[in-house]
Amino acid sequence: MTSERNRKLPLSPQQALVAAICNAIRQIPRGRVSTYGAIAKAAGYPRCARHVGRVLKQVDGLPWQRVSGSGGRISLRGEMAMEQRFLLEAEGVHFRGRRVNMKAFEHRFVRAGGKTPGTARKKRLPRK
DNA sequence: CATCTGACACTAT
DNA sequence: TATAGTGCCAGAT
């Protein structure tokens, strides 16, 4: 790596967001599926699920097919949905009607230092 | 600079 | 289960 470029890294917060999301998506193994919200959270940007979609379309080289909506629903429209479904099935992911069988194919993001699974409880912000 | 839209999620009905 | 309303943030017009 060109250490010259590593000097300062003027990465904008937005670029960091994209990089984080990109990284999270790349962590999804083949035959596995994740959701926008999960990726956003894993990237460190909860509630930014929308940005995940934007990154997927803008950034090339990402397994976009492994990303679906909440509950395994395909948020795509038209033929893109069929394409995603086709690709996922090709990877071994099974579908249940219009949704993905998340029960068996949802990928779990591992957090650095994540020990004692179960103790690691995610805090859900109470609204209202 | 203001407004709308979007590969979403969540809650309520 | 399906539909509607609301919140979120960035890009496009």
PDB file of C-alpha atoms (C1' of nucleotides) in Angstrom:
ATOM      1  CA  MET A   1       0.000   0.000   0.000  1.00  0.00           C
ATOM      2  CA  THR A   2       1.230   3.381  -0.818  1.00  0.00           C
ATOM      3  CA  SER A   3       2.133   4.606   2.579  1.00  0.00           C
ATOM      4  CA  GLU A   4       2.289   8.031   1.107  1.00  0.00           C
ATOM      5  CA  ARG A   5      -1.422   8.051   0.873  1.00  0.00           C
ATOM      6  CA  ASN A   6      -1.857   6.810   4.409  1.00  0.00           C
ATOM      7  CA  ARG A   7      -0.298   9.959   5.681  1.00  0.00           C
ATOM      8  CA  LYS A   8      -3.372  11.887   6.612  1.00  0.00           C
ATOM      9  CA  LEU A   9      -6.389  10.174   5.168  1.00  0.00           C
ATOM     10  CA  PRO A  10      -8.688  13.139   4.779  1.00  0.00           C
ATOM     11  CA  LEU A  11     -11.659  10.899   4.894  1.00  0.00           C
ATOM     12  CA  SER A  12     -14.861  12.804   5.145  1.00  0.00           C
ATOM     13  CA  PRO A  13     -17.470  11.531   7.556  1.00  0.00           C
ATOM     14  CA  GLN A  14     -19.569  10.538   4.597  1.00  0.00           C
ATOM     15  CA  GLN A  15     -16.730   8.592   3.059  1.00  0.00           C
ATOM     16  CA  ALA A  16     -16.265   6.866   6.364  1.00  0.00           C
ATOM     17  CA  LEU A  17     -19.907   5.948   6.371  1.00  0.00           C
ATOM     18  CA  VAL A  18     -19.638   4.511   2.885  1.00  0.00           C
ATOM     19  CA  ALA A  19     -16.458   2.660   3.794  1.00  0.00           C
ATOM     20  CA  ALA A  20     -17.991   1.241   6.926  1.00  0.00           C
ATOM     21  CA  ILE A  21     -21.078   0.067   5.113  1.00  0.00           C
ATOM     22  CA  CYS A  22     -18.954  -1.325   2.320  1.00  0.00           C
ATOM     23  CA  ASN A  23     -16.878  -3.219   4.803  1.00  0.00           C
ATOM     24  CA  ALA A  24     -19.898  -4.621   6.566  1.00  0.00           C
ATOM     25  CA  ILE A  25     -21.430  -5.848   3.347  1.00  0.00           C
ATOM     26  CA  ARG A  26     -18.204  -7.544   2.335  1.00  0.00           C
ATOM     27  CA  GLN A  27     -18.340  -9.494   5.552  1.00  0.00           C
ATOM     28  CA  ILE A  28     -21.394 -11.334   4.393  1.00  0.00           C
ATOM     29  CA  PRO A  29     -20.340 -14.816   3.289  1.00  0.00           C
ATOM     30  CA  ARG A  30     -21.765 -16.591   0.313  1.00  0.00           C
ATOM     31  CA  GLY A  31     -25.110 -18.213   0.871  1.00  0.00           C
ATOM     32  CA  ARG A  32     -25.965 -15.738   3.547  1.00  0.00           C
ATOM     33  CA  VAL A  33     -28.265 -12.709   3.604  1.00  0.00           C
ATOM     34  CA  SER A  34     -28.456  -9.573   5.664  1.00  0.00           C
ATOM     35  CA  THR A  35     -30.763  -6.618   5.983  1.00  0.00           C
ATOM     36  CA  TYR A  36     -30.197  -2.922   5.419  1.00  0.00           C
ATOM     37  CA  GLY A  37     -30.784  -2.073   9.028  1.00  0.00           C
ATOM     38  CA  ALA A  38     -28.450  -4.790  10.242  1.00  0.00           C
ATOM     39  CA  ILE A  39     -25.693  -3.617   7.945  1.00  0.00           C
ATOM     40  CA  ALA A  40     -26.163  -0.012   8.928  1.00  0.00           C
ATOM     41  CA  LYS A  41     -26.005  -0.975  12.561  1.00  0.00           C
ATOM     42  CA  ALA A  42     -22.992  -3.186  12.063  1.00  0.00           C
ATOM     43  CA  ALA A  43     -21.290  -0.331  10.263  1.00  0.00           C
ATOM     44  CA  GLY A  44     -21.921   1.870  13.243  1.00  0.00           C
ATOM     45  CA  TYR A  45     -24.682   3.949  11.745  1.00  0.00           C
ATOM     46  CA  PRO A  46     -28.024   2.802  13.081  1.00  0.00           C
ATOM     47  CA  ARG A  47     -31.119   4.204  11.455  1.00  0.00           C
ATOM     48  CA  CYS A  48     -29.150   4.879   8.293  1.00  0.00           C
ATOM     49  CA  ALA A  49     -30.490   1.922   6.379  1.00  0.00           C
ATOM     50  CA  ARG A  50     -31.317   4.159   3.468  1.00  0.00           C
ATOM     51  CA  HIS A  51     -27.700   4.966   2.968  1.00  0.00           C
ATOM     52  CA  VAL A  52     -26.896   1.322   2.641  1.00  0.00           C
ATOM     53  CA  GLY A  53     -29.023   1.125  -0.455  1.00  0.00           C
ATOM     54  CA  ARG A  54     -27.362   4.192  -1.876  1.00  0.00           C
ATOM     55  CA  VAL A  55     -23.936   2.738  -1.264  1.00  0.00           C
ATOM     56  CA  LEU A  56     -24.913  -0.516  -2.876  1.00  0.00           C
ATOM     57  CA  LYS A  57     -25.925   1.239  -6.033  1.00  0.00           C
ATOM     58  CA  GLN A  58     -23.076   3.678  -6.108  1.00  0.00           C
ATOM     59  CA  VAL A  59     -20.279   1.362  -5.066  1.00  0.00           C
ATOM     60  CA  ASP A  60     -19.502  -1.404  -7.456  1.00  0.00           C
ATOM     61  CA  GLY A  61     -18.092  -4.762  -6.481  1.00  0.00           C
ATOM     62  CA  LEU A  62     -20.415  -5.423  -3.591  1.00  0.00           C
ATOM     63  CA  PRO A  63     -22.635  -8.489  -3.221  1.00  0.00           C
ATOM     64  CA  TRP A  64     -25.764  -6.380  -3.426  1.00  0.00           C
ATOM     65  CA  GLN A  65     -27.866  -9.479  -3.894  1.00  0.00           C
ATOM     66  CA  ARG A  66     -27.025 -10.529  -0.373  1.00  0.00           C
ATOM     67  CA  VAL A  67     -28.755  -7.473   0.969  1.00  0.00           C
ATOM     68  CA  SER A  68     -32.486  -7.465   1.461  1.00  0.00           C
ATOM     69  CA  GLY A  69     -35.038  -5.493   3.381  1.00  0.00           C
ATOM     70  CA  SER A  70     -36.241  -6.147   6.881  1.00  0.00           C
ATOM     71  CA  GLY A  71     -37.661  -9.576   7.474  1.00  0.00           C
ATOM     72  CA  GLY A  72     -36.066 -10.772   4.262  1.00  0.00           C
ATOM     73  CA  ARG A  73     -38.372  -8.770   2.055  1.00  0.00           C
ATOM     74  CA  ILE A  74     -37.012  -7.669  -1.274  1.00  0.00           C
ATOM     75  CA  SER A  75     -37.270  -3.930  -1.551  1.00  0.00           C
ATOM     76  CA  LEU A  76     -36.225  -3.814  -5.133  1.00  0.00           C
ATOM     77  CA  ARG A  77     -38.675  -3.135  -7.907  1.00  0.00           C
ATOM     78  CA  GLY A  78     -39.289  -4.825 -11.204  1.00  0.00           C
ATOM     79  CA  GLU A  79     -36.705  -7.136 -12.639  1.00  0.00           C
ATOM     80  CA  MET A  80     -34.067  -6.280 -10.123  1.00  0.00           C
ATOM     81  CA  ALA A  81     -36.062  -8.211  -7.548  1.00  0.00           C
ATOM     82  CA  MET A  82     -36.133 -11.250  -9.762  1.00  0.00           C
ATOM     83  CA  GLU A  83     -32.436 -10.876 -10.371  1.00  0.00           C
ATOM     84  CA  GLN A  84     -31.689 -10.756  -6.693  1.00  0.00           C
ATOM     85  CA  ARG A  85     -33.882 -13.712  -6.011  1.00  0.00           C
ATOM     86  CA  PHE A  86     -32.255 -15.647  -8.795  1.00  0.00           C
ATOM     87  CA  LEU A  87     -28.753 -14.881  -7.578  1.00  0.00           C
ATOM     88  CA  LEU A  88     -29.612 -15.732  -4.010  1.00  0.00           C
ATOM     89  CA  GLU A  89     -31.157 -19.016  -4.979  1.00  0.00           C
ATOM     90  CA  ALA A  90     -28.021 -19.731  -6.966  1.00  0.00           C
ATOM     91  CA  GLU A  91     -26.064 -19.271  -3.758  1.00  0.00           C
ATOM     92  CA  GLY A  92     -28.250 -21.687  -1.898  1.00  0.00           C
ATOM     93  CA  VAL A  93     -30.570 -19.236  -0.209  1.00  0.00           C
ATOM     94  CA  HIS A  94     -34.105 -20.472   0.060  1.00  0.00           C
ATOM     95  CA  PHE A  95     -37.160 -18.303  -0.324  1.00  0.00           C
ATOM     96  CA  ARG A  96     -40.488 -18.409   1.380  1.00  0.00           C
ATOM     97  CA  GLY A  97     -42.988 -16.725  -0.886  1.00  0.00           C
ATOM     98  CA  ARG A  98     -41.911 -13.135  -1.454  1.00  0.00           C
ATOM     99  CA  ARG A  99     -39.440 -13.267   1.400  1.00  0.00           C
ATOM    100  CA  VAL A 100     -36.154 -14.871   2.209  1.00  0.00           C
ATOM    101  CA  ASN A 101     -36.032 -17.517   4.867  1.00  0.00           C
ATOM    102  CA  MET A 102     -34.133 -15.250   7.231  1.00  0.00           C
ATOM    103  CA  LYS A 103     -34.736 -17.707   9.969  1.00  0.00           C
ATOM    104  CA  ALA A 104     -31.996 -19.824   8.479  1.00  0.00           C
ATOM    105  CA  PHE A 105     -29.997 -17.466   6.291  1.00  0.00           C
ATOM    106  CA  GLU A 106     -29.725 -14.209   8.168  1.00  0.00           C
ATOM    107  CA  HIS A 107     -26.072 -13.412   8.685  1.00  0.00           C
ATOM    108  CA  ARG A 108     -24.967 -12.352  12.141  1.00  0.00           C
ATOM    109  CA  PHE A 109     -22.390  -9.588  12.237  1.00  0.00           C
ATOM    110  CA  VAL A 110     -19.670 -10.189  14.754  1.00  0.00           C
ATOM    111  CA  ARG A 111     -18.370  -7.293  16.731  1.00  0.00           C
ATOM    112  CA  ALA A 112     -14.707  -7.099  17.651  1.00  0.00           C
ATOM    113  CA  GLY A 113     -14.261  -8.481  21.136  1.00  0.00           C
ATOM    114  CA  GLY A 114     -17.703  -9.931  21.005  1.00  0.00           C
ATOM    115  CA  LYS A 115     -17.448 -12.559  23.686  1.00  0.00           C
ATOM    116  CA  THR A 116     -20.116 -14.370  25.549  1.00  0.00           C
ATOM    117  CA  PRO A 117     -22.820 -14.182  22.993  1.00  0.00           C
ATOM    118  CA  GLY A 118     -25.948 -13.598  24.885  1.00  0.00           C
ATOM    119  CA  THR A 119     -24.377 -11.165  27.240  1.00  0.00           C
ATOM    120  CA  ALA A 120     -23.980  -8.846  24.325  1.00  0.00           C
ATOM    121  CA  ARG A 121     -27.375  -7.259  24.428  1.00  0.00           C
ATOM    122  CA  LYS A 122     -28.227  -4.576  21.932  1.00  0.00           C
ATOM    123  CA  LYS A 123     -29.928  -1.551  23.324  1.00  0.00           C
ATOM    124  CA  ARG A 124     -33.083  -0.578  21.542  1.00  0.00           C
ATOM    125  CA  LEU A 125     -33.878   3.073  21.814  1.00  0.00           C
ATOM    126  CA  PRO A 126     -37.289   3.501  23.269  1.00  0.00           C
ATOM    127  CA  ARG A 127     -39.324   6.001  21.384  1.00  0.00           C
ATOM    128  CA  LYS A 128     -42.301   7.557  22.971  1.00  0.00           C
TER     129      LYS A 128
ATOM    130  C1'  DC B   1     -30.550  27.682  -0.840  1.00  0.00           C
ATOM    131  C1'  DA B   2     -35.226  25.021  -0.641  1.00  0.00           C
ATOM    132  C1'  DT B   3     -37.740  20.917  -1.830  1.00  0.00           C
ATOM    133  C1'  DC B   4     -38.428  16.182  -3.315  1.00  0.00           C
ATOM    134  C1'  DT B   5     -37.122  11.598  -3.748  1.00  0.00           C
ATOM    135  C1'  DG B   6     -35.232   7.135  -2.433  1.00  0.00           C
ATOM    136  C1'  DA B   7     -32.461  -0.473  -3.326  1.00  0.00           C
ATOM    137  C1'  DC B   8     -35.454   1.456   4.459  1.00  0.00           C
ATOM    138  C1'  DA B   9     -37.112   0.614   9.275  1.00  0.00           C
ATOM    139  C1'  DC B  10     -40.330   0.874  12.833  1.00  0.00           C
ATOM    140  C1'  DT B  11     -44.896   1.462  15.001  1.00  0.00           C
ATOM    141  C1'  DA B  12     -49.691   1.642  14.902  1.00  0.00           C
ATOM    142  C1'  DT B  13     -54.129   0.247  12.964  1.00  0.00           C
TER     143       DT B  13
ATOM    144  C1'  DT C   1     -50.652 -10.405   7.313  1.00  0.00           C
ATOM    145  C1'  DA C   2     -51.169  -6.097   4.918  1.00  0.00           C
ATOM    146  C1'  DT C   3     -51.432  -1.048   4.734  1.00  0.00           C
ATOM    147  C1'  DA C   4     -50.438   3.648   6.360  1.00  0.00           C
ATOM    148  C1'  DG C   5     -47.904   7.156   8.716  1.00  0.00           C
ATOM    149  C1'  DT C   6     -43.444   8.900  10.530  1.00  0.00           C
ATOM    150  C1'  DG C   7     -38.368   9.463  11.086  1.00  0.00           C
ATOM    151  C1'  DC C   8     -33.699   9.505   9.048  1.00  0.00           C
ATOM    152  C1'  DC C   9     -29.937  11.253   5.920  1.00  0.00           C
ATOM    153  C1'  DA C  10     -27.856  12.160   1.610  1.00  0.00           C
ATOM    154  C1'  DG C  11     -28.155  13.095  -3.263  1.00  0.00           C
ATOM    155  C1'  DA C  12     -30.622  15.171  -7.135  1.00  0.00           C
ATOM    156  C1'  DT C  13     -33.293  19.023  -9.190  1.00  0.00           C
TER     157       DT C  13
END
